[in-house]
Amino acid sequence: MLKPNRLIGIDVFRGWAILLMLIFHFSFDLQNFHYVDLHIRTNVVWFSFRYVIVTMFLLTVGMSLKLVHHNGINWASLKKRTLLLGGASLLVTIGSYTQFPDTWIYFGILHFVLFASFVALPFLNHPRVALVVAIIILIGSFYHWLHTEWLFNLLVTPLHLPTDHTQDIVRFFPWFAVVLMGISVVGFNWHQKIFNRPFFNLPNQHNQLFSFLGRHSLLIYLVHQPILFGFFLLLE
């Protein structure tokens, strides 16, 4: 049963993001296990592909926050979200450290979503402000006025952060702008016009599948890589 204010179209949209993520990570694992060399870290197509996936996920984060807290902050939901994302983020960090001790994940997509879920709260009832701030963040990030390099330089030594690269990182600038855009989409009621269209809302088998993927995105995110890793290890 869907929760009130939950649109199946948004779940379908998130489900598409999950499918693209599975394709991306399967390709990453093919390279990681030396079956192919796709140059995922340097090839502009793969680089852009990741940007599309992250953008889709973070748009749904902003939209979902606005829908959940439309009548004021839902503290019970926020508490549950914090526990789930906090625990999941910890699992990702520990799991990545065991597999990639030199490039472990310290601020990946789940860490970012947890942090952004709190920072976004003051913007939930101000979609115009959210949109303006989003534009400022995008411009500031493009010209490198806004960045978190100073914070990394401050924490790299005491936290022993990877200095070369990390397996996954979602920087606050510019990605918080996408969350704010998601808030604006719902705040201006654009989501009704977009996600009530037949492509997202028809009750066919495809949309039922993508809706399922979207509703269980966190669980899928957590289990898909261990499953893929196990599969490739069995092939060796």
Coordinates of N, CA and C in Angstrom, one line a residue:
M1 N 0.8 -1.2 0.0 CA 0.0 0.0 0.0 C 0.9 1.2 0.0
L2 N 0.6 2.2 -0.9 CA 1.4 3.4 -1.0 C 1.0 4.4 0.2
K3 N 2.0 5.1 0.7 CA 1.8 6.1 1.7 C 1.1 7.3 1.1
P4 N 0.3 8.0 1.9 CA -0.3 9.3 1.4 C 0.8 10.2 0.8
N5 N 0.4 10.9 -0.2 CA 1.4 11.9 -0.9 C 2.5 11.2 -1.7
R6 N 2.4 9.8 -1.8 CA 3.4 9.1 -2.5 C 2.9 8.9 -3.9
L7 N 3.7 9.3 -4.9 CA 3.3 9.2 -6.3 C 4.0 8.0 -6.9
I8 N 3.3 7.1 -7.5 CA 3.9 5.9 -8.1 C 4.9 6.4 -9.2
G9 N 4.6 7.5 -9.9 CA 5.5 8.0 -10.9 C 6.9 8.3 -10.4
I10 N 7.0 8.9 -9.1 CA 8.3 9.2 -8.6 C 9.1 7.9 -8.2
D11 N 8.3 6.9 -7.8 CA 8.9 5.5 -7.5 C 9.5 4.9 -8.8
V12 N 8.7 5.1 -9.9 CA 9.1 4.6 -11.2 C 10.4 5.3 -11.7
F13 N 10.4 6.6 -11.5 CA 11.6 7.4 -11.9 C 12.8 7.0 -11.1
R14 N 12.6 6.7 -9.8 CA 13.7 6.2 -9.0 C 14.1 4.8 -9.4
G15 N 13.1 4.0 -9.8 CA 13.4 2.7 -10.3 C 14.3 2.7 -11.5
W16 N 14.1 3.7 -12.4 CA 14.9 3.8 -13.6 C 16.4 4.1 -13.2
A17 N 16.5 5.0 -12.1 CA 17.8 5.3 -11.6 C 18.5 4.1 -11.1
I18 N 17.7 3.2 -10.4 CA 18.3 2.0 -9.9 C 18.8 1.1 -11.0
L19 N 18.0 1.0 -12.1 CA 18.4 0.1 -13.2 C 19.7 0.7 -13.8
L20 N 19.8 2.0 -14.0 CA 21.0 2.6 -14.5 C 22.2 2.4 -13.6
M21 N 22.0 2.5 -12.3 CA 23.0 2.2 -11.3 C 23.5 0.8 -11.4
L22 N 22.6 -0.2 -11.5 CA 23.0 -1.6 -11.7 C 23.9 -1.8 -12.9
I23 N 23.5 -1.2 -14.0 CA 24.3 -1.3 -15.2 C 25.7 -0.7 -15.0
F24 N 25.7 0.5 -14.4 CA 27.0 1.1 -14.1 C 27.9 0.3 -13.2
H25 N 27.4 -0.2 -12.1 CA 28.2 -1.0 -11.2 C 28.6 -2.4 -11.8
F26 N 27.7 -2.9 -12.6 CA 28.1 -4.2 -13.2 C 29.3 -3.9 -14.2
S27 N 29.2 -2.8 -14.9 CA 30.3 -2.5 -15.8 C 31.6 -2.2 -15.0
F28 N 31.4 -1.5 -13.8 CA 32.6 -1.2 -13.0 C 33.2 -2.5 -12.5
D29 N 32.4 -3.5 -12.1 CA 32.9 -4.7 -11.6 C 33.6 -5.5 -12.7
L30 N 33.1 -5.5 -13.9 CA 33.7 -6.1 -15.0 C 35.2 -5.6 -15.2
Q31 N 35.3 -4.3 -15.0 CA 36.7 -3.7 -15.1 C 37.5 -4.0 -13.9
N32 N 36.9 -4.0 -12.7 CA 37.6 -4.3 -11.4 C 38.1 -5.7 -11.4
F33 N 37.4 -6.6 -12.0 CA 37.9 -8.0 -12.1 C 38.6 -8.3 -13.3
H34 N 39.0 -7.2 -14.1 CA 39.9 -7.3 -15.2 C 39.3 -8.2 -16.4
Y35 N 38.0 -8.1 -16.6 CA 37.4 -8.8 -17.8 C 37.5 -7.8 -18.9
V36 N 37.4 -6.5 -18.7 CA 37.4 -5.5 -19.7 C 38.1 -4.3 -19.1
D37 N 38.5 -3.4 -20.0 CA 39.0 -2.1 -19.5 C 38.2 -1.0 -20.2
L38 N 37.3 -0.5 -19.4 CA 36.3 0.5 -19.9 C 36.7 1.9 -19.6
H39 N 37.8 2.1 -18.9 CA 38.3 3.5 -18.5 C 37.1 4.3 -17.8
I40 N 36.5 3.6 -16.9 CA 35.3 4.2 -16.3 C 35.6 5.5 -15.6
R41 N 36.8 5.6 -15.0 CA 37.2 6.9 -14.3 C 37.6 8.0 -15.2
T42 N 37.9 7.7 -16.4 CA 38.4 8.8 -17.3 C 37.6 9.0 -18.6
N43 N 36.8 8.0 -18.9 CA 36.0 8.1 -20.2 C 34.8 9.1 -19.9
V44 N 34.6 10.0 -20.8 CA 33.6 11.1 -20.6 C 32.2 10.5 -20.7
V45 N 32.0 9.4 -21.4 CA 30.7 8.8 -21.5 C 30.3 8.2 -20.1
W46 N 31.2 7.4 -19.5 CA 31.0 6.8 -18.2 C 30.9 7.9 -17.2
F47 N 31.7 8.9 -17.3 CA 31.6 10.0 -16.3 C 30.3 10.7 -16.3
S48 N 29.8 10.9 -17.5 CA 28.5 11.5 -17.7 C 27.3 10.6 -17.3
F49 N 27.5 9.3 -17.5 CA 26.5 8.3 -17.1 C 26.3 8.4 -15.6
R50 N 27.4 8.4 -14.8 CA 27.3 8.5 -13.4 C 26.6 9.8 -13.0
Y51 N 26.9 10.9 -13.6 CA 26.3 12.2 -13.3 C 24.8 12.1 -13.5
V52 N 24.3 11.4 -14.5 CA 22.9 11.3 -14.8 C 22.2 10.5 -13.6
I53 N 22.9 9.4 -13.2 CA 22.4 8.6 -12.2 C 22.3 9.3 -10.9
V54 N 23.3 10.0 -10.5 CA 23.3 10.7 -9.2 C 22.3 11.9 -9.3
T55 N 22.2 12.5 -10.4 CA 21.2 13.6 -10.5 C 19.8 13.0 -10.3
M56 N 19.5 11.9 -10.9 CA 18.1 11.3 -10.8 C 17.8 11.0 -9.3
F57 N 18.8 10.4 -8.7 CA 18.6 10.0 -7.3 C 18.4 11.2 -6.4
L58 N 19.2 12.2 -6.6 CA 19.1 13.4 -5.7 C 17.9 14.3 -6.0
L59 N 17.4 14.3 -7.2 CA 16.1 14.9 -7.5 C 15.0 14.3 -6.7
T60 N 15.0 12.9 -6.6 CA 14.0 12.2 -5.9 C 14.2 12.4 -4.4
V61 N 15.4 12.6 -3.9 CA 15.6 12.9 -2.5 C 14.9 14.2 -2.1
G62 N 15.1 15.3 -2.9 CA 14.5 16.6 -2.7 C 13.0 16.5 -2.8
M63 N 12.5 15.8 -3.8 CA 11.0 15.7 -4.0 C 10.4 14.9 -2.8
S64 N 11.0 13.8 -2.4 CA 10.5 13.0 -1.3 C 10.5 13.8 0.0
L65 N 11.6 14.5 0.2 CA 11.6 15.3 1.5 C 10.4 16.3 1.5
K66 N 10.2 17.0 0.4 CA 9.1 17.9 0.4 C 7.7 17.3 0.6
L67 N 7.5 16.1 0.0 CA 6.3 15.4 0.1 C 6.1 14.8 1.6
V68 N 7.1 14.3 2.1 CA 7.0 13.7 3.5 C 6.7 14.8 4.5
H69 N 7.4 16.0 4.4 CA 7.3 17.0 5.4 C 6.4 18.2 4.9
H70 N 5.4 17.8 4.1 CA 4.5 18.9 3.5 C 3.7 19.6 4.5
N71 N 3.4 19.0 5.7 CA 2.6 19.7 6.7 C 3.5 20.0 7.9
G72 N 4.7 20.3 7.7 CA 5.7 20.5 8.8 C 6.6 19.3 9.0
I73 N 7.6 19.4 9.7 CA 8.6 18.4 9.8 C 8.0 17.2 10.5
N74 N 8.1 16.1 9.8 CA 7.7 14.8 10.3 C 8.8 14.1 11.1
W75 N 8.8 14.4 12.4 CA 10.0 14.0 13.2 C 10.1 12.5 13.3
A76 N 9.0 11.7 13.3 CA 9.1 10.3 13.3 C 9.7 9.7 12.1
S77 N 9.3 10.3 10.9 CA 9.9 9.9 9.6 C 11.4 10.3 9.6
L78 N 11.7 11.5 10.1 CA 13.1 11.9 10.1 C 14.0 11.0 11.0
K79 N 13.5 10.6 12.1 CA 14.2 9.8 13.0 C 14.5 8.4 12.3
K80 N 13.4 7.8 11.7 CA 13.6 6.6 11.0 C 14.6 6.7 9.9
R81 N 14.5 7.8 9.1 CA 15.4 8.0 8.0 C 16.8 8.1 8.5
T82 N 17.0 8.8 9.6 CA 18.4 9.0 10.1 C 19.0 7.6 10.5
L83 N 18.2 6.8 11.2 CA 18.7 5.5 11.7 C 19.0 4.6 10.5
L84 N 18.1 4.6 9.5 CA 18.3 3.7 8.3 C 19.6 4.2 7.5
L85 N 19.6 5.5 7.2 CA 20.7 6.0 6.4 C 22.0 6.0 7.2
G86 N 21.9 6.3 8.5 CA 23.2 6.2 9.3 C 23.8 4.9 9.3
G87 N 22.9 3.9 9.6 CA 23.4 2.5 9.6 C 23.9 2.0 8.2
A88 N 23.1 2.4 7.2 CA 23.5 2.0 5.8 C 24.9 2.6 5.4
S89 N 25.0 3.9 5.8 CA 26.3 4.6 5.5 C 27.5 4.0 6.2
L90 N 27.2 3.6 7.4 CA 28.3 2.9 8.2 C 28.7 1.6 7.5
L91 N 27.7 0.8 7.1 CA 27.9 -0.4 6.4 C 28.7 -0.2 5.1
V92 N 28.4 0.8 4.4 CA 29.1 1.1 3.1 C 30.6 1.5 3.4
T93 N 30.8 2.3 4.4 CA 32.1 2.7 4.8 C 33.0 1.5 5.2
I94 N 32.4 0.6 6.1 CA 33.1 -0.5 6.6 C 33.4 -1.5 5.4
G95 N 32.3 -1.8 4.6 CA 32.5 -2.7 3.5 C 33.5 -2.2 2.5
S96 N 33.5 -0.9 2.2 CA 34.5 -0.4 1.2 C 35.9 -0.4 1.8
Y97 N 36.0 -0.2 3.1 CA 37.4 -0.3 3.7 C 38.0 -1.7 3.6
T98 N 37.1 -2.7 3.8 CA 37.6 -4.1 3.8 C 38.0 -4.4 2.3
Q99 N 37.3 -3.9 1.3 CA 37.6 -4.2 -0.1 C 38.7 -3.3 -0.7
F100 N 38.6 -2.0 -0.3 CA 39.5 -1.0 -0.9 C 40.1 -0.1 0.2
P101 N 41.0 -0.7 1.0 CA 41.5 0.1 2.2 C 42.2 1.4 1.8
D102 N 42.7 1.6 0.6 CA 43.3 2.8 0.2 C 42.4 3.8 -0.5
T103 N 41.2 3.3 -0.8 CA 40.2 4.2 -1.5 C 38.8 4.1 -0.9
W104 N 38.7 3.8 0.4 CA 37.4 3.6 1.0 C 36.5 4.8 0.9
I105 N 35.2 4.5 1.1 CA 34.2 5.5 0.9 C 33.9 6.2 2.2
Y106 N 34.2 7.5 2.3 CA 33.9 8.2 3.5 C 32.8 9.2 3.4
F107 N 32.4 9.6 2.2 CA 31.2 10.5 2.0 C 30.6 10.2 0.6
G108 N 30.0 9.0 0.5 CA 29.4 8.6 -0.7 C 27.9 9.1 -0.8
I109 N 27.1 8.4 -1.7 CA 25.8 8.9 -1.9 C 24.9 8.8 -0.7
L110 N 25.0 7.8 0.1 CA 24.2 7.6 1.3 C 24.6 8.6 2.4
H111 N 25.9 8.8 2.6 CA 26.4 9.8 3.6 C 25.8 11.2 3.2
F112 N 25.9 11.5 1.9 CA 25.5 12.8 1.4 C 24.0 13.0 1.6
V113 N 23.2 11.9 1.3 CA 21.7 12.0 1.4 C 21.3 12.3 2.9
L114 N 22.0 11.6 3.8 CA 21.8 11.8 5.2 C 22.0 13.2 5.7
F115 N 23.2 13.7 5.3 CA 23.5 15.1 5.6 C 22.6 16.1 5.0
A116 N 22.3 15.9 3.7 CA 21.5 16.8 2.9 C 20.1 16.8 3.5
S117 N 19.6 15.7 4.0 CA 18.2 15.6 4.5 C 18.0 16.6 5.7
F118 N 19.1 16.9 6.4 CA 19.0 17.9 7.5 C 19.2 19.3 7.0
V119 N 20.2 19.5 6.2 CA 20.4 20.8 5.7 C 19.3 21.4 4.8
A120 N 18.5 20.5 4.2 CA 17.4 20.9 3.3 C 16.2 21.3 4.1
L121 N 16.1 21.0 5.4 CA 14.8 21.2 6.1 C 14.4 22.7 6.1
P122 N 15.3 23.7 6.3 CA 14.8 25.1 6.2 C 14.2 25.5 4.9
F123 N 14.5 24.8 3.8 CA 14.1 25.2 2.5 C 12.7 24.6 2.1
L124 N 12.2 23.6 2.9 CA 11.1 22.9 2.4 C 9.8 23.7 2.2
N125 N 9.6 24.8 2.9 CA 8.5 25.6 2.7 C 8.8 26.9 1.9
H126 N 10.0 26.9 1.3 CA 10.4 28.0 0.5 C 11.0 27.6 -0.9
P127 N 10.1 27.1 -1.8 CA 10.6 26.5 -3.0 C 11.3 27.6 -3.9
R128 N 10.9 28.8 -3.8 CA 11.6 29.9 -4.6 C 13.0 30.1 -4.1
V129 N 13.1 30.2 -2.8 CA 14.4 30.4 -2.2 C 15.3 29.2 -2.5
A130 N 14.7 28.0 -2.4 CA 15.5 26.8 -2.8 C 16.0 26.8 -4.2
L131 N 15.2 27.3 -5.1 CA 15.6 27.4 -6.5 C 16.7 28.4 -6.7
V132 N 16.6 29.6 -6.1 CA 17.6 30.6 -6.2 C 18.9 30.1 -5.6
V133 N 18.9 29.5 -4.4 CA 20.1 29.0 -3.8 C 20.7 27.9 -4.7
A134 N 19.9 27.1 -5.3 CA 20.4 26.0 -6.2 C 21.2 26.7 -7.3
I135 N 20.6 27.7 -7.9 CA 21.3 28.4 -9.0 C 22.6 29.0 -8.6
I136 N 22.6 29.6 -7.4 CA 23.8 30.2 -6.8 C 24.9 29.1 -6.6
I137 N 24.5 28.0 -6.1 CA 25.4 26.9 -5.8 C 26.0 26.4 -7.2
L138 N 25.2 26.2 -8.2 CA 25.7 25.8 -9.5 C 26.7 26.7 -10.1
I139 N 26.4 28.0 -10.0 CA 27.3 29.0 -10.5 C 28.6 29.1 -9.7
G140 N 28.4 29.1 -8.4 CA 29.6 29.1 -7.5 C 30.5 27.9 -7.7
S141 N 29.9 26.8 -7.9 CA 30.7 25.6 -8.1 C 31.4 25.6 -9.4
F142 N 30.7 26.1 -10.5 CA 31.3 26.1 -11.8 C 32.5 27.0 -11.8
Y143 N 32.5 28.1 -11.1 CA 33.6 29.1 -11.0 C 34.6 28.8 -9.8
H144 N 34.2 27.7 -9.1 CA 35.1 27.2 -8.0 C 35.1 28.2 -6.9
W145 N 34.0 29.0 -6.8 CA 33.9 29.9 -5.6 C 33.4 29.1 -4.4
L146 N 32.6 28.1 -4.7 CA 32.1 27.2 -3.6 C 32.7 25.8 -3.7
H147 N 33.3 25.4 -2.7 CA 33.9 24.0 -2.7 C 34.2 23.6 -1.2
T148 N 34.5 22.4 -1.1 CA 34.8 21.9 0.3 C 36.3 21.3 0.4
E149 N 37.1 21.8 -0.5 CA 38.5 21.4 -0.4 C 39.2 21.7 0.9
W150 N 38.8 22.9 1.4 CA 39.3 23.3 2.7 C 39.0 22.4 3.8
L151 N 37.8 21.8 3.8 CA 37.3 20.8 4.8 C 38.1 19.5 4.7
F152 N 38.3 19.1 3.4 CA 39.1 17.9 3.2 C 40.5 18.0 3.7
N153 N 41.1 19.2 3.4 CA 42.5 19.4 3.9 C 42.5 19.5 5.4
L154 N 41.5 19.9 6.0 CA 41.4 19.9 7.5 C 41.3 18.5 8.1
L155 N 40.5 17.6 7.4 CA 40.2 16.3 8.0 C 41.1 15.2 7.5
V156 N 41.8 15.4 6.4 CA 42.5 14.3 5.7 C 43.5 13.6 6.6
T157 N 44.2 14.3 7.4 CA 45.2 13.7 8.3 C 44.6 13.1 9.6
P158 N 43.7 13.8 10.3 CA 43.2 13.2 11.5 C 42.3 12.0 11.2
L159 N 41.6 12.0 10.1 CA 40.7 10.9 9.8 C 41.3 9.9 8.8
H160 N 42.5 10.1 8.4 CA 43.3 9.2 7.5 C 42.4 8.9 6.2
L161 N 41.9 10.0 5.6 CA 41.1 9.9 4.4 C 42.0 9.6 3.2
P162 N 41.5 8.9 2.2 CA 42.2 8.6 1.0 C 42.7 9.9 0.3
T163 N 43.9 9.9 -0.1 CA 44.4 11.2 -0.7 C 44.4 11.1 -2.2
D164 N 44.4 9.9 -2.8 CA 44.4 9.8 -4.2 C 43.0 9.9 -4.8
H165 N 42.2 9.0 -4.5 CA 40.8 9.0 -4.9 C 40.0 8.1 -4.0
T166 N 38.7 8.2 -4.0 CA 37.8 7.3 -3.2 C 36.9 6.6 -4.2
Q167 N 36.4 5.4 -3.8 CA 35.5 4.6 -4.7 C 34.2 5.4 -5.0
D168 N 33.8 6.2 -4.1 CA 32.6 7.0 -4.4 C 32.6 8.3 -3.5
I169 N 32.3 9.4 -4.1 CA 32.2 10.6 -3.4 C 31.1 11.5 -4.0
V170 N 30.3 12.1 -3.2 CA 29.3 13.0 -3.6 C 29.5 14.3 -2.9
R171 N 30.1 15.3 -3.5 CA 30.5 16.5 -2.9 C 29.3 17.4 -2.6
F172 N 29.3 18.1 -1.5 CA 28.2 18.9 -1.1 C 27.9 20.0 -2.2
F173 N 29.0 20.6 -2.7 CA 28.9 21.5 -3.8 C 29.4 20.8 -5.0
P174 N 28.6 20.6 -6.1 CA 27.4 21.3 -6.4 C 26.1 20.5 -6.1
W175 N 26.3 19.2 -5.6 CA 25.1 18.3 -5.6 C 24.0 18.7 -4.7
F176 N 24.2 19.5 -3.7 CA 23.1 20.0 -2.9 C 22.1 20.8 -3.7
A177 N 22.6 21.4 -4.8 CA 21.7 22.2 -5.7 C 20.6 21.3 -6.3
V178 N 21.0 20.0 -6.6 CA 20.0 19.1 -7.2 C 18.9 18.7 -6.2
V179 N 19.3 18.6 -4.9 CA 18.3 18.3 -3.9 C 17.3 19.5 -3.8
L180 N 17.9 20.7 -3.8 CA 17.0 21.9 -3.7 C 16.1 22.0 -4.9
M181 N 16.6 21.6 -6.1 CA 15.8 21.6 -7.3 C 14.6 20.6 -7.1
G182 N 14.9 19.5 -6.5 CA 13.8 18.5 -6.2 C 12.7 19.1 -5.3
I183 N 13.2 19.8 -4.3 CA 12.2 20.5 -3.4 C 11.4 21.5 -4.2
S184 N 12.0 22.3 -5.1 CA 11.3 23.3 -5.9 C 10.3 22.6 -6.9
V185 N 10.7 21.5 -7.4 CA 9.8 20.8 -8.3 C 8.4 20.5 -7.7
V186 N 8.5 20.0 -6.4 CA 7.3 19.7 -5.7 C 6.6 21.0 -5.2
G187 N 7.4 21.9 -4.7 CA 6.9 23.1 -4.2 C 6.1 23.9 -5.3
F188 N 6.5 23.8 -6.5 CA 5.8 24.5 -7.6 C 4.7 23.6 -8.3
N189 N 4.6 22.4 -7.7 CA 3.6 21.4 -8.2 C 3.9 20.8 -9.6
W190 N 5.2 21.0 -10.0 CA 5.6 20.4 -11.3 C 5.6 18.9 -11.3
H191 N 5.8 18.3 -10.1 CA 5.8 16.8 -10.1 C 4.5 16.2 -10.5
Q192 N 3.4 16.9 -10.3 CA 2.1 16.3 -10.7 C 2.0 16.3 -12.2
K193 N 2.5 17.3 -12.9 CA 2.5 17.4 -14.3 C 3.4 16.4 -15.0
I194 N 4.6 16.1 -14.3 CA 5.6 15.2 -14.9 C 5.2 13.8 -14.6
F195 N 5.0 13.4 -13.4 CA 4.9 12.0 -13.0 C 3.5 11.4 -13.0
N196 N 2.5 12.3 -13.4 CA 1.2 11.7 -13.7 C 1.0 11.4 -15.2
R197 N 2.1 11.6 -15.9 CA 2.0 11.3 -17.4 C 2.1 9.8 -17.5
P198 N 1.5 9.3 -18.6 CA 1.4 7.8 -18.8 C 2.7 7.1 -18.7
F199 N 3.8 7.7 -19.2 CA 5.1 7.0 -19.2 C 5.4 6.6 -17.8
F200 N 5.1 7.4 -16.8 CA 5.5 7.0 -15.4 C 4.3 6.4 -14.6
N201 N 3.1 6.6 -15.1 CA 1.9 6.3 -14.3 C 1.0 5.2 -14.8
L202 N 1.3 4.7 -16.0 CA 0.4 3.6 -16.5 C 0.7 2.3 -15.6
P203 N -0.4 1.6 -15.2 CA -0.2 0.5 -14.4 C 0.1 -0.8 -15.2
N204 N 1.2 -0.7 -16.0 CA 1.6 -1.8 -16.8 C 2.8 -2.6 -16.0
Q205 N 3.2 -3.7 -16.6 CA 4.2 -4.5 -15.9 C 5.5 -3.8 -15.7
H206 N 5.9 -3.0 -16.7 CA 7.2 -2.3 -16.6 C 7.2 -1.3 -15.5
N207 N 6.1 -0.5 -15.4 CA 6.0 0.4 -14.3 C 5.9 -0.2 -12.9
Q208 N 5.2 -1.3 -12.9 CA 5.1 -2.1 -11.6 C 6.5 -2.5 -11.2
L209 N 7.3 -3.0 -12.1 CA 8.7 -3.4 -11.8 C 9.5 -2.2 -11.4
F210 N 9.5 -1.1 -12.1 CA 10.3 0.0 -11.7 C 9.8 0.7 -10.4
S211 N 8.5 0.6 -10.2 CA 8.0 1.1 -8.9 C 8.5 0.3 -7.8
F212 N 8.6 -1.0 -8.0 CA 9.1 -1.9 -6.9 C 10.6 -1.6 -6.7
L213 N 11.3 -1.4 -7.7 CA 12.7 -1.1 -7.6 C 12.9 0.3 -6.8
G214 N 12.0 1.2 -7.2 CA 12.1 2.5 -6.5 C 11.8 2.5 -5.1
R215 N 10.8 1.7 -4.7 CA 10.3 1.6 -3.3 C 11.4 0.9 -2.4
H216 N 12.2 0.1 -3.0 CA 13.2 -0.7 -2.3 C 14.6 -0.3 -2.7
S217 N 14.8 1.0 -3.0 CA 16.0 1.4 -3.6 C 17.2 1.3 -2.5
L218 N 16.9 1.6 -1.3 CA 18.0 1.5 -0.3 C 18.5 0.1 -0.1
L219 N 17.5 -0.9 0.0 CA 17.9 -2.3 0.2 C 18.7 -2.7 -1.0
I220 N 18.2 -2.4 -2.2 CA 18.9 -2.8 -3.5 C 20.3 -2.2 -3.5
Y221 N 20.4 -0.9 -3.1 CA 21.7 -0.3 -3.1 C 22.7 -1.0 -2.2
L222 N 22.2 -1.5 -1.1 CA 23.1 -2.1 -0.1 C 23.5 -3.5 -0.5
V223 N 22.6 -4.3 -1.2 CA 22.9 -5.7 -1.4 C 23.5 -6.0 -2.8
H224 N 23.3 -5.0 -3.7 CA 23.6 -5.4 -5.1 C 25.1 -5.6 -5.3
Q225 N 25.9 -4.8 -4.7 CA 27.4 -5.0 -4.9 C 27.9 -6.2 -4.3
P226 N 27.5 -6.6 -3.0 CA 28.0 -7.9 -2.5 C 27.6 -9.0 -3.4
I227 N 26.3 -9.0 -3.9 CA 25.9 -10.0 -4.8 C 26.7 -10.1 -6.1
L228 N 27.0 -8.9 -6.7 CA 27.8 -8.9 -7.9 C 29.2 -9.3 -7.6
F229 N 29.8 -8.9 -6.5 CA 31.1 -9.3 -6.1 C 31.2 -10.8 -6.0
G230 N 30.2 -11.4 -5.3 CA 30.1 -12.8 -5.1 C 30.1 -13.6 -6.4
F231 N 29.3 -13.0 -7.3 CA 29.1 -13.6 -8.7 C 30.5 -13.7 -9.4
F232 N 31.2 -12.5 -9.4 CA 32.4 -12.5 -10.1 C 33.5 -13.3 -9.4
L233 N 33.5 -13.4 -8.1 CA 34.4 -14.3 -7.4 C 34.2 -15.7 -7.7
L234 N 32.9 -16.1 -7.9 CA 32.6 -17.5 -8.3 C 33.2 -17.8 -9.7
L235 N 33.3 -16.8 -10.5 CA 33.8 -17.1 -11.9 C 35.3 -17.2 -12.0
E236 N 36.0 -16.7 -10.9 CA 37.4 -16.8 -11.0 C 38.0 -18.2 -10.8

